Amino acid sequence: MTLSKPQLRTLRLLEAEPAHRVYRSQRAGDYTWVHEATTVSLTATLHQLFSHGCATVSHDNRDVAVITKKGRSVLAAIAARGSR
């Protein structure tokens, strides 16, 4: 699987701590995904990671995005390739 630089950066952020959904209004679809370690919105990149199966919403709180096993294995494979 090939991920873009922003997707890899977002996975690394999720590995450190979850991202959070912030609602901008009362409308259900009017939200953005944010992370404490960055000032940019992660919404589009995170949605791509959701579709790749590298990230998902938490089972306990659907407003929290977490890295999946697949996401962790992608990061591990990249780290292993980089150490060669």
PDB file of C-alpha atoms in Angstrom:
ATOM      1  CA  MET A   1       0.000   0.000   0.000  1.00  0.00           C
ATOM      2  CA  THR A   2       1.306   3.431  -0.915  1.00  0.00           C
ATOM      3  CA  LEU A   3       0.359   6.350   1.284  1.00  0.00           C
ATOM      4  CA  SER A   4       1.013  10.028   0.666  1.00  0.00           C
ATOM      5  CA  LYS A   5       3.290  12.093   2.886  1.00  0.00           C
ATOM      6  CA  PRO A   6       0.302  13.782   4.595  1.00  0.00           C
ATOM      7  CA  GLN A   7      -1.267  10.372   5.255  1.00  0.00           C
ATOM      8  CA  LEU A   8       1.968   9.063   6.783  1.00  0.00           C
ATOM      9  CA  ARG A   9       2.312  12.197   8.888  1.00  0.00           C
ATOM     10  CA  THR A  10      -1.278  11.768  10.117  1.00  0.00           C
ATOM     11  CA  LEU A  11      -0.668   8.092  10.954  1.00  0.00           C
ATOM     12  CA  ARG A  12       2.351   9.093  13.029  1.00  0.00           C
ATOM     13  CA  LEU A  13       0.216  11.672  14.855  1.00  0.00           C
ATOM     14  CA  LEU A  14      -2.426   9.014  15.562  1.00  0.00           C
ATOM     15  CA  GLU A  15       0.253   6.663  16.825  1.00  0.00           C
ATOM     16  CA  ALA A  16       1.154   9.250  19.456  1.00  0.00           C
ATOM     17  CA  GLU A  17      -2.424  10.165  20.418  1.00  0.00           C
ATOM     18  CA  PRO A  18      -5.949  10.154  18.932  1.00  0.00           C
ATOM     19  CA  ALA A  19      -7.484  12.921  16.821  1.00  0.00           C
ATOM     20  CA  HIS A  20     -10.779  14.526  17.814  1.00  0.00           C
ATOM     21  CA  ARG A  21     -13.830  15.573  15.823  1.00  0.00           C
ATOM     22  CA  VAL A  22     -14.891  19.164  16.437  1.00  0.00           C
ATOM     23  CA  TYR A  23     -18.355  20.220  15.320  1.00  0.00           C
ATOM     24  CA  ARG A  24     -18.621  23.702  13.786  1.00  0.00           C
ATOM     25  CA  SER A  25     -22.407  23.879  13.984  1.00  0.00           C
ATOM     26  CA  GLN A  26     -25.436  21.769  14.931  1.00  0.00           C
ATOM     27  CA  ARG A  27     -25.474  20.092  11.486  1.00  0.00           C
ATOM     28  CA  ALA A  28     -24.234  16.487  11.623  1.00  0.00           C
ATOM     29  CA  GLY A  29     -21.825  16.807   8.683  1.00  0.00           C
ATOM     30  CA  ASP A  30     -20.339  20.150   9.727  1.00  0.00           C
ATOM     31  CA  TYR A  31     -17.201  19.046  11.545  1.00  0.00           C
ATOM     32  CA  THR A  32     -13.438  18.916  11.264  1.00  0.00           C
ATOM     33  CA  TRP A  33     -10.876  16.443  12.602  1.00  0.00           C
ATOM     34  CA  VAL A  34      -8.113  18.022  14.685  1.00  0.00           C
ATOM     35  CA  HIS A  35      -5.038  16.832  16.553  1.00  0.00           C
ATOM     36  CA  GLU A  36      -3.259  18.490  19.468  1.00  0.00           C
ATOM     37  CA  ALA A  37       0.144  18.295  17.731  1.00  0.00           C
ATOM     38  CA  THR A  38      -0.836  20.291  14.622  1.00  0.00           C
ATOM     39  CA  THR A  39      -2.802  23.365  13.642  1.00  0.00           C
ATOM     40  CA  VAL A  40      -3.994  22.051  10.265  1.00  0.00           C
ATOM     41  CA  SER A  41      -7.264  20.211   9.780  1.00  0.00           C
ATOM     42  CA  LEU A  42      -6.860  16.463   9.282  1.00  0.00           C
ATOM     43  CA  THR A  43     -10.356  15.894   7.896  1.00  0.00           C
ATOM     44  CA  ALA A  44      -9.604  14.938   4.265  1.00  0.00           C
ATOM     45  CA  THR A  45      -6.460  12.968   5.097  1.00  0.00           C
ATOM     46  CA  LEU A  46      -8.140  11.136   7.953  1.00  0.00           C
ATOM     47  CA  HIS A  47     -11.094  10.188   5.749  1.00  0.00           C
ATOM     48  CA  GLN A  48      -8.609   8.670   3.278  1.00  0.00           C
ATOM     49  CA  LEU A  49      -6.999   6.696   6.111  1.00  0.00           C
ATOM     50  CA  PHE A  50     -10.458   5.505   7.190  1.00  0.00           C
ATOM     51  CA  SER A  51     -11.098   4.191   3.668  1.00  0.00           C
ATOM     52  CA  HIS A  52      -7.678   2.439   3.578  1.00  0.00           C
ATOM     53  CA  GLY A  53      -8.415   0.796   6.945  1.00  0.00           C
ATOM     54  CA  CYS A  54      -5.409   2.462   8.617  1.00  0.00           C
ATOM     55  CA  ALA A  55      -7.544   4.507  11.012  1.00  0.00           C
ATOM     56  CA  THR A  56     -10.995   4.189  12.530  1.00  0.00           C
ATOM     57  CA  VAL A  57     -13.247   5.871  15.048  1.00  0.00           C
ATOM     58  CA  SER A  58     -12.965   4.664  18.626  1.00  0.00           C
ATOM     59  CA  HIS A  59     -15.503   2.086  19.784  1.00  0.00           C
ATOM     60  CA  ASP A  60     -16.034   4.116  22.961  1.00  0.00           C
ATOM     61  CA  ASN A  61     -16.386   7.549  21.359  1.00  0.00           C
ATOM     62  CA  ARG A  62     -17.188   8.144  17.692  1.00  0.00           C
ATOM     63  CA  ASP A  63     -15.677  11.637  17.931  1.00  0.00           C
ATOM     64  CA  VAL A  64     -12.196  10.156  18.475  1.00  0.00           C
ATOM     65  CA  ALA A  65     -10.058   8.751  15.629  1.00  0.00           C
ATOM     66  CA  VAL A  66      -7.445   6.098  16.393  1.00  0.00           C
ATOM     67  CA  ILE A  67      -4.851   4.136  14.440  1.00  0.00           C
ATOM     68  CA  THR A  68      -5.698   0.519  13.554  1.00  0.00           C
ATOM     69  CA  LYS A  69      -3.509  -2.596  13.544  1.00  0.00           C
ATOM     70  CA  LYS A  70      -3.174  -2.142   9.797  1.00  0.00           C
ATOM     71  CA  GLY A  71      -1.999   1.444  10.310  1.00  0.00           C
ATOM     72  CA  ARG A  72       0.581   0.316  12.855  1.00  0.00           C
ATOM     73  CA  SER A  73       1.843  -2.392  10.504  1.00  0.00           C
ATOM     74  CA  VAL A  74       2.197   0.157   7.688  1.00  0.00           C
ATOM     75  CA  LEU A  75       4.327   2.368   9.948  1.00  0.00           C
ATOM     76  CA  ALA A  76       6.373  -0.642  11.075  1.00  0.00           C
ATOM     77  CA  ALA A  77       7.005  -1.680   7.468  1.00  0.00           C
ATOM     78  CA  ILE A  78       8.129   1.831   6.559  1.00  0.00           C
ATOM     79  CA  ALA A  79      10.427   1.967   9.590  1.00  0.00           C
ATOM     80  CA  ALA A  80      11.915  -1.443   8.691  1.00  0.00           C
ATOM     81  CA  ARG A  81      12.474  -0.370   5.096  1.00  0.00           C
ATOM     82  CA  GLY A  82      14.134   2.840   6.265  1.00  0.00           C
ATOM     83  CA  SER A  83      16.541   1.013   8.580  1.00  0.00           C
ATOM     84  CA  ARG A  84      18.031  -1.092   5.784  1.00  0.00           C
TER      85      ARG A  84
END
